CSV table of C-alpha atoms and ligand atoms in Angstrom, one decimal:
chain,number,residue,atom,x,y,z
A,1,MET,CA,-16.5,0.8,-8.1
A,2,LYS,CA,-17.4,-2.2,-9.5
A,3,SER,CA,-16.7,-2.5,-14.1
A,4,ASN,CA,-17.4,-4.6,-16.3
A,5,GLN,CA,-14.2,-7.2,-17.0
A,6,PHE,CA,-14.7,-7.5,-21.8
A,7,LYS,CA,-16.5,-4.8,-21.8
A,8,MET,CA,-14.1,-2.5,-24.3
A,9,GLN,CA,-14.3,0.6,-22.3
A,10,ASP,CA,-11.8,3.6,-22.5
A,11,PRO,CA,-9.5,2.4,-19.8
A,12,ARG,CA,-8.6,5.5,-18.0
A,13,TYR,CA,-12.4,6.4,-17.0
A,14,GLN,CA,-12.8,3.3,-16.2
A,15,TYR,CA,-13.3,3.3,-12.5
A,16,GLN,CA,-14.0,7.2,-11.2
A,17,MET,CA,-12.9,7.5,-7.7
A,18,SER,CA,-13.4,9.4,-4.7
A,19,HIS,CA,-10.8,11.9,-3.8
A,20,THR,CA,-11.9,13.0,-0.8
A,21,GLU,CA,-12.4,9.2,0.4
A,22,LYS,CA,-9.4,8.7,-0.4
A,23,ASP,CA,-7.7,10.2,3.1
A,24,ASP,CA,-9.0,8.1,5.8
A,25,ASP,CA,-5.8,6.4,6.6
A,26,GLN,CA,-6.3,2.6,8.8
A,27,PRO,CA,-3.9,1.0,10.5
A,28,ASP,CA,-1.0,-1.7,9.6
A,29,PRO,CA,-2.1,-4.6,8.2
A,30,GLY,CA,-5.2,-2.6,7.0
A,31,LEU,CA,-7.9,-3.8,6.1
A,32,ASP,CA,-10.5,-4.2,3.2
A,33,ASP,CA,-13.5,-4.1,5.2
A,34,ILE,CA,-12.9,-0.4,6.2
A,35,LEU,CA,-11.5,0.7,2.8
A,36,LYS,CA,-12.5,3.8,1.2
A,37,PRO,CA,-12.8,3.8,-2.2
A,38,ASN,CA,-14.6,0.2,-2.4
A,39,ALA,CA,-12.0,-1.3,-3.8
A,40,ASP,CA,-13.1,-4.6,-7.1
A,41,HIS,CA,-11.4,-7.3,-6.9
A,42,GLY,CA,-13.7,-8.2,-9.2
A,43,GLU,CA,-16.4,-10.1,-7.1
A,44,ASP,CA,-19.0,-9.0,-9.4
A,45,SER,CA,-17.5,-9.4,-12.6
A,46,TYR,CA,-14.8,-12.5,-12.8
A,47,VAL,CA,-16.1,-14.5,-14.9
A,48,GLY,CA,-13.9,-18.7,-15.1
A,49,SER,CA,-13.3,-20.3,-17.8
A,50,GLY,CA,-12.1,-23.8,-16.0
A,51,ARG,CA,-8.8,-22.5,-17.2
A,52,LEU,CA,-7.8,-23.8,-13.8
A,53,GLU,CA,-10.3,-26.7,-13.7
A,54,GLY,CA,-8.5,-29.0,-10.2
A,55,ARG,CA,-5.7,-27.0,-9.8
A,56,LYS,CA,-4.7,-26.8,-6.1
A,57,ALA,CA,-3.3,-23.2,-5.5
A,58,LEU,CA,-1.5,-21.6,-1.8
A,59,ILE,CA,-2.0,-17.2,-1.9
A,60,THR,CA,0.0,-15.0,0.6
A,61,GLY,CA,-1.8,-12.3,1.6
A,62,GLY,CA,-5.3,-13.9,0.5
A,63,ASP,CA,-7.9,-11.9,2.4
A,64,SER,CA,-7.8,-8.8,0.7
A,65,GLY,CA,-6.3,-6.7,-2.2
A,66,ILE,CA,-4.6,-8.3,-5.3
A,67,GLY,CA,-4.7,-11.0,-3.7
A,68,ARG,CA,-7.7,-11.5,-2.8
A,69,ALA,CA,-8.9,-10.9,-6.7
A,70,VAL,CA,-6.2,-13.5,-7.6
A,71,ALA,CA,-7.8,-16.4,-5.1
A,72,ILE,CA,-10.9,-15.8,-7.1
A,73,ALA,CA,-10.4,-15.6,-9.8
A,74,PHE,CA,-8.5,-18.7,-9.1
A,75,ALA,CA,-11.9,-20.0,-7.8
A,76,ARG,CA,-13.8,-19.3,-10.8
A,77,GLU,CA,-11.2,-20.6,-12.7
A,78,GLY,CA,-11.4,-24.6,-11.0
A,79,ALA,CA,-8.9,-24.2,-8.6
A,80,ASP,CA,-8.7,-25.5,-4.7
A,81,VAL,CA,-7.9,-22.3,-3.2
A,82,VAL,CA,-5.7,-21.9,1.3
A,83,PHE,CA,-4.7,-18.5,1.3
A,84,ASN,CA,-2.9,-17.3,3.8
A,85,TYR,CA,-3.5,-14.4,6.3
A,86,LEU,CA,-2.6,-13.2,9.2
A,87,ALA,CA,-5.0,-12.9,11.7
A,88,SER,CA,-5.8,-9.2,12.6
A,89,GLU,CA,-7.4,-9.9,9.2
A,90,GLU,CA,-10.4,-12.1,10.2
A,91,THR,CA,-12.9,-10.4,8.7
A,92,ASP,CA,-11.2,-9.4,5.2
A,93,ALA,CA,-10.7,-13.2,6.0
A,94,ASN,CA,-14.1,-14.5,5.7
A,95,GLU,CA,-15.6,-12.5,3.4
A,96,THR,CA,-12.7,-13.7,0.5
A,97,LEU,CA,-14.2,-17.2,2.7
A,98,ASP,CA,-17.7,-17.1,1.3
A,99,ILE,CA,-16.7,-15.8,-2.0
A,100,LEU,CA,-14.9,-18.2,-3.0
A,101,GLN,CA,-17.1,-21.2,-1.7
A,102,ALA,CA,-20.1,-19.8,-3.9
A,103,SER,CA,-17.7,-21.2,-6.8
A,104,GLY,CA,-18.0,-24.7,-5.1
A,105,VAL,CA,-14.4,-25.1,-5.4
A,106,ASN,CA,-12.9,-26.3,-1.5
A,107,ALA,CA,-10.9,-22.9,-0.1
A,108,ILE,CA,-9.6,-22.7,3.3
A,109,GLY,CA,-8.2,-19.8,4.9
A,110,ILE,CA,-5.0,-20.0,7.5
A,111,ALA,CA,-4.4,-16.9,9.6
A,112,GLY,CA,-0.2,-16.6,10.8
A,113,ASP,CA,2.5,-14.9,10.3
A,114,ILE,CA,4.8,-15.4,7.7
A,115,SER,CA,7.8,-13.2,8.7
A,116,ASP,CA,7.6,-16.6,12.0
A,117,GLU,CA,10.2,-18.7,10.9
A,118,GLY,CA,8.0,-21.4,12.9
A,119,PHE,CA,4.9,-21.0,10.4
A,120,PHE,CA,5.9,-21.6,7.2
A,121,GLN,CA,6.0,-25.3,8.4
A,122,THR,CA,2.3,-25.5,9.5
A,123,LEU,CA,1.3,-23.0,6.3
A,124,VAL,CA,2.4,-25.4,4.7
A,125,SER,CA,1.7,-28.6,5.3
A,126,GLN,CA,-1.9,-28.4,6.1
A,127,THR,CA,-2.0,-26.5,2.9
A,128,VAL,CA,-0.8,-30.6,1.4
A,129,GLU,CA,-3.2,-32.2,4.4
A,130,ARG,CA,-6.3,-30.8,3.2
A,131,LEU,CA,-5.8,-30.4,-0.6
A,132,GLY,CA,-3.0,-33.6,-1.5
A,133,SER,CA,-0.5,-30.9,-3.9
A,134,ILE,CA,1.2,-27.5,-4.4
A,135,ASP,CA,0.0,-26.6,-8.3
A,136,ILE,CA,0.3,-22.8,-7.9
A,137,LEU,CA,2.1,-20.9,-5.1
A,138,VAL,CA,1.4,-17.5,-5.2
A,139,ASN,CA,3.4,-15.7,-2.3
A,140,ASN,CA,2.0,-11.9,-2.0
A,141,ALA,CA,1.9,-11.2,1.8
A,142,GLY,CA,3.9,-8.1,1.5
A,143,LYS,CA,4.2,-4.8,4.1
A,144,GLN,CA,4.8,-1.2,3.4
A,145,GLN,CA,5.9,1.5,5.7
A,146,PHE,CA,6.8,4.3,4.2
A,147,VAL,CA,9.3,6.9,6.0
A,148,ALA,CA,10.6,10.0,4.6
A,149,ASP,CA,13.9,9.7,6.2
A,150,ILE,CA,16.6,7.6,7.1
A,151,ASP,CA,16.8,9.0,10.5
A,152,ASP,CA,13.5,7.7,11.2
A,153,LEU,CA,13.4,3.9,9.2
A,154,THR,CA,14.1,1.9,12.2
A,155,THR,CA,16.3,-1.5,12.7
A,156,GLU,CA,12.7,-2.9,13.7
A,157,GLN,CA,10.9,-1.8,10.7
A,158,PHE,CA,14.0,-2.4,8.0
A,159,CYS,CA,13.8,-5.9,9.5
A,160,GLN,CA,10.6,-6.6,9.5
A,161,THR,CA,9.9,-5.1,6.3
A,162,TYR,CA,12.4,-8.2,4.5
A,163,ALA,CA,11.6,-11.1,7.3
A,164,THR,CA,8.4,-10.7,5.6
A,165,ASN,CA,9.0,-9.8,1.9
A,166,VAL,CA,11.6,-11.7,1.5
A,167,PHE,CA,12.4,-14.2,4.0
A,168,GLY,CA,8.7,-15.6,4.5
A,169,MET,CA,8.6,-16.6,0.6
A,170,PHE,CA,12.0,-17.8,0.6
A,171,TRP,CA,11.2,-20.0,3.9
A,172,ILE,CA,8.0,-20.6,1.7
A,173,THR,CA,8.6,-21.8,-1.1
A,174,LYS,CA,11.6,-24.3,-0.2
A,175,ALA,CA,8.7,-25.9,1.9
A,176,SER,CA,6.2,-25.9,-1.0
A,177,VAL,CA,8.6,-27.2,-3.6
A,178,LYS,CA,8.4,-30.2,-2.3
A,179,HIS,CA,5.1,-31.2,-3.1
A,180,MET,CA,4.5,-29.1,-6.3
A,181,PRO,CA,4.4,-31.3,-9.4
A,182,PRO,CA,6.0,-30.9,-12.9
A,183,GLY,CA,3.6,-27.8,-14.7
A,184,ALA,CA,3.6,-26.5,-11.7
A,185,SER,CA,4.2,-22.6,-12.0
A,186,ILE,CA,5.3,-20.1,-8.6
A,187,ILE,CA,4.2,-16.3,-8.9
A,188,ASN,CA,5.9,-13.9,-6.5
A,189,THR,CA,4.4,-10.7,-6.4
A,190,THR,CA,7.4,-7.9,-7.1
A,191,SER,CA,6.5,-4.5,-7.6
A,192,ILE,CA,7.5,-1.5,-9.7
A,193,GLN,CA,9.1,-0.7,-6.8
A,194,SER,CA,11.9,-2.6,-7.9
A,195,TYR,CA,13.0,-1.0,-10.5
A,196,GLN,CA,11.6,2.9,-9.7
A,197,PRO,CA,12.2,2.8,-6.3
A,198,SER,CA,10.8,6.1,-4.7
A,199,ALA,CA,11.8,8.0,-1.4
A,200,GLY,CA,10.6,6.9,1.3
A,201,LEU,CA,10.3,3.5,1.0
A,202,LEU,CA,13.9,2.0,1.4
A,203,ASP,CA,12.5,-1.0,3.1
A,204,TYR,CA,9.7,-1.9,0.7
A,205,ALA,CA,11.7,-1.2,-2.5
A,206,SER,CA,15.1,-3.1,-1.7
A,207,THR,CA,12.9,-5.3,-1.4
A,208,LYS,CA,11.1,-6.0,-4.1
A,209,GLY,CA,14.2,-5.7,-5.7
A,210,ALA,CA,15.3,-9.0,-4.0
A,211,ILE,CA,12.0,-10.9,-5.5
A,212,THR,CA,12.6,-9.7,-8.7
A,213,SER,CA,16.0,-11.8,-8.8
A,214,PHE,CA,15.0,-14.6,-6.3
A,215,THR,CA,13.1,-14.9,-9.1
A,216,LYS,CA,14.8,-15.3,-11.9
A,217,SER,CA,17.5,-17.4,-10.2
A,218,LEU,CA,14.2,-19.9,-9.3
A,219,ALA,CA,12.9,-19.8,-12.2
A,220,LYS,CA,16.4,-21.5,-13.4
A,221,MET,CA,17.0,-23.6,-10.8
A,222,LEU,CA,13.8,-25.4,-11.2
A,223,VAL,CA,13.6,-25.6,-15.3
A,224,ASP,CA,15.2,-28.9,-14.6
A,225,LYS,CA,12.0,-29.8,-12.0
A,226,GLY,CA,9.6,-28.3,-14.4
A,227,ILE,CA,8.8,-26.3,-11.9
A,228,ARG,CA,8.2,-22.4,-13.8
A,229,VAL,CA,8.6,-19.0,-11.6
A,230,ASN,CA,7.4,-15.6,-12.7
A,231,GLY,CA,6.6,-12.4,-10.9
A,232,VAL,CA,4.3,-10.2,-11.4
A,233,ALA,CA,5.1,-5.9,-11.0
A,234,PRO,CA,2.0,-3.9,-10.0
A,235,GLY,CA,2.4,-0.5,-10.2
A,236,PRO,CA,-0.3,2.1,-8.0
A,237,ILE,CA,-2.8,-0.1,-7.3
A,238,TRP,CA,-5.8,0.5,-4.7
A,239,THR,CA,-5.8,-1.7,-1.5
A,240,PRO,CA,-5.1,-1.0,1.9
A,241,LEU,CA,-2.1,-1.6,2.4
A,242,GLN,CA,-1.7,1.8,0.8
A,243,GLN,CA,-4.0,3.8,3.5
A,244,SER,CA,-2.0,1.9,6.4
A,245,GLY,CA,0.8,3.5,5.6
A,246,GLY,CA,2.3,2.4,3.1
A,247,GLN,CA,1.7,6.0,2.1
A,248,PRO,CA,2.3,9.4,3.9
A,249,ALA,CA,-1.5,11.0,4.6
A,250,GLU,CA,-1.6,13.5,2.6
A,251,LYS,CA,-0.1,11.9,-0.2
A,252,LEU,CA,-3.2,9.3,-0.8
A,253,SER,CA,-5.9,11.9,-2.3
A,254,SER,CA,-3.6,12.0,-5.0
A,255,PHE,CA,-2.2,8.3,-5.3
A,256,GLY,CA,-1.8,6.9,-8.6
A,257,GLN,CA,-2.4,9.9,-10.9
A,258,ASN,CA,1.2,10.2,-12.1
A,259,VAL,CA,1.2,6.9,-14.2
A,260,PRO,CA,0.5,7.6,-17.4
A,261,LEU,CA,-2.8,5.5,-17.7
A,262,GLY,CA,-3.5,9.1,-14.6
A,263,ARG,CA,-5.4,6.9,-11.6
A,264,PRO,CA,-4.2,3.8,-9.3
A,265,GLY,CA,-5.0,0.4,-11.3
A,266,GLN,CA,-7.6,-2.3,-9.1
A,267,PRO,CA,-6.7,-5.5,-8.3
A,268,ALA,CA,-9.7,-6.5,-10.2
A,269,GLU,CA,-7.3,-5.7,-13.0
A,270,LEU,CA,-4.5,-7.4,-11.9
A,271,ALA,CA,-6.3,-11.2,-11.8
A,272,PRO,CA,-5.8,-11.9,-15.4
A,273,VAL,CA,-2.6,-11.7,-15.5
A,274,TYR,CA,-1.8,-14.0,-12.5
A,275,VAL,CA,-4.1,-16.7,-13.9
A,276,TYR,CA,-2.3,-16.8,-17.4
A,277,LEU,CA,0.5,-17.6,-14.7
A,278,ALA,CA,-0.8,-20.0,-13.6
A,279,SER,CA,-2.0,-22.1,-16.2
A,280,GLN,CA,-0.4,-23.6,-19.3
A,281,GLU,CA,-1.3,-21.5,-21.4
A,282,SER,CA,2.2,-19.6,-20.7
A,283,SER,CA,3.8,-23.1,-20.7
A,284,TYR,CA,7.2,-21.0,-22.2
A,285,VAL,CA,7.3,-18.2,-20.0
A,286,THR,CA,9.6,-18.4,-17.3
A,287,ALA,CA,11.7,-15.9,-15.3
A,288,GLU,CA,9.8,-13.8,-16.5
A,289,ILE,CA,8.7,-10.5,-14.8
A,290,MET,CA,5.1,-9.1,-15.7
A,291,GLY,CA,4.3,-5.2,-15.5
A,292,VAL,CA,0.2,-4.4,-14.5
A,293,THR,CA,1.8,-0.7,-14.2
A,294,GLY,CA,-1.0,1.9,-15.6
A,295,GLY,CA,2.1,2.7,-18.7
A,296,HIS,CA,5.1,3.0,-16.4
A,297,HIS,CA,6.6,0.2,-18.0
A,298,LEU,CA,9.1,-1.8,-17.0
A,299,PRO,CA,12.7,-0.9,-18.7
B,301,NAD,P1,-2.8,-5.9,1.4
B,301,NAD,O1,-2.6,-5.0,2.3
B,301,NAD,O2,-4.3,-5.8,0.6
B,301,NAD,O3,-2.2,-7.1,0.7
B,301,NAD,C1,-1.4,-7.3,1.8
B,301,NAD,C2,-1.1,-9.0,2.4
B,301,NAD,O4,-0.2,-9.6,3.5
B,301,NAD,C3,-2.5,-8.4,3.7
B,301,NAD,O5,-3.7,-8.6,3.6
B,301,NAD,C4,-1.6,-9.5,4.9
B,301,NAD,O6,-3.0,-10.6,4.8
B,301,NAD,C5,-0.3,-9.7,4.1
B,301,NAD,N1,0.3,-9.8,5.1
B,301,NAD,C6,1.4,-8.7,5.2
B,301,NAD,N2,2.1,-9.4,6.4
B,301,NAD,C7,2.3,-10.3,6.7
B,301,NAD,C8,2.3,-11.3,7.9
B,301,NAD,N3,3.2,-10.8,8.7
B,301,NAD,N4,2.3,-12.6,8.2
B,301,NAD,C9,1.1,-12.7,6.7
B,301,NAD,N5,1.0,-12.3,5.5
B,301,NAD,C10,1.9,-11.3,5.8
B,301,NAD,O7,-1.8,-4.9,-0.3
B,301,NAD,P2,-2.1,-5.1,-1.6
B,301,NAD,O8,-1.8,-4.0,-2.1
B,301,NAD,O9,-3.0,-6.6,-2.2
B,301,NAD,O10,-0.2,-6.4,-2.0
B,301,NAD,C11,0.1,-7.4,-1.7
B,301,NAD,C12,1.5,-7.5,-3.1
B,301,NAD,O11,1.1,-6.6,-3.9
B,301,NAD,C13,2.4,-7.5,-1.5
B,301,NAD,O12,3.4,-7.7,-1.9
B,301,NAD,C14,2.9,-6.0,-2.0
B,301,NAD,O13,4.1,-5.1,-2.0
B,301,NAD,C15,2.6,-6.2,-3.5
B,301,NAD,N6,2.6,-4.5,-4.6
B,301,NAD,C16,1.2,-3.2,-3.7
B,301,NAD,C17,1.3,-2.9,-5.1
B,301,NAD,C18,-0.4,-1.4,-4.3
B,301,NAD,O14,0.2,-0.1,-5.1
B,301,NAD,N7,-0.3,-1.3,-3.6
B,301,NAD,C19,2.0,-2.5,-6.3
B,301,NAD,C20,2.7,-2.9,-6.2
B,301,NAD,C21,3.2,-4.4,-5.7
B,302,MG,MG1,-5.3,-7.8,4.2
């Protein structure tokens, strides 16, 4: 299920997916390795043009899904990349690493749990040690578990979703800013859920609301340092997050069909907007959230 990024085509039919395979749910955190049908991260299609030559990027959740597509695009645009992942995702991380290294850039994977306050210093200091600075920070790691009834939503899950999606982003950002020169860019992955929250994603949707506000506030705070801060709000994208409890299993086969374009997006369709926000081409863009939603636009 691959598509040429430059070929003009009808976006409704750009990706054909087998709906029967979509029901195969898997444990959290999900693995791209066993995601059925496969997702497109631009492995066979993304062509760079030196837009991030020599930049140093740190990406959380870079082993799979949107983060992997962003890591591939950044590397092919000439950036050195450190990406973070959970230890249980080693298979995906190794595959991503192989693809990045084939671009000829410096690429490193660092395993660790960003919901643990003890970890962020290690992640940021090892990144700076290996790359020298951080020119691009992509806060992309996220936890999403669907729970239909508030009675079944535990304090443990609520706290873990916030610790991963919000606190981890705060800790990593705070530690990274001191290593970011003027011209640097921070990009946070928020969601359409920040604007159109679903029942069943109470904890997740509210963390995405927090990320959207955090992004806009941080953008104003960091203007004086010459650092731009923006967010990307994806709609329904075919990644392991959705097949590992992000959606109830019975909804997977129709996942993404309710957006105007009538299909889920692929991680590869997200990468170009991250490249734009990371590069100097977006020099006049800060405090912005860019939607890639299949037509369920942002307000
Ligand atoms: P994904 O499962 O491929 O990526 C999420 C990553 O988060 C995982 O690979 C994992 O490495 C990381 N992660 C989770 N908990 C972690 C922890 N405690 N410590 C370190 N890393 C942790 O799925 P994805 O859909 O590509 O998700 C990427 C981002 O996109 C997330 O922030 C998600 O909320 C957001 N998003 C996804 C969709 C969608 O439909 N897939 C829609 C809107 C927003
Ligand atoms: Mg993963």
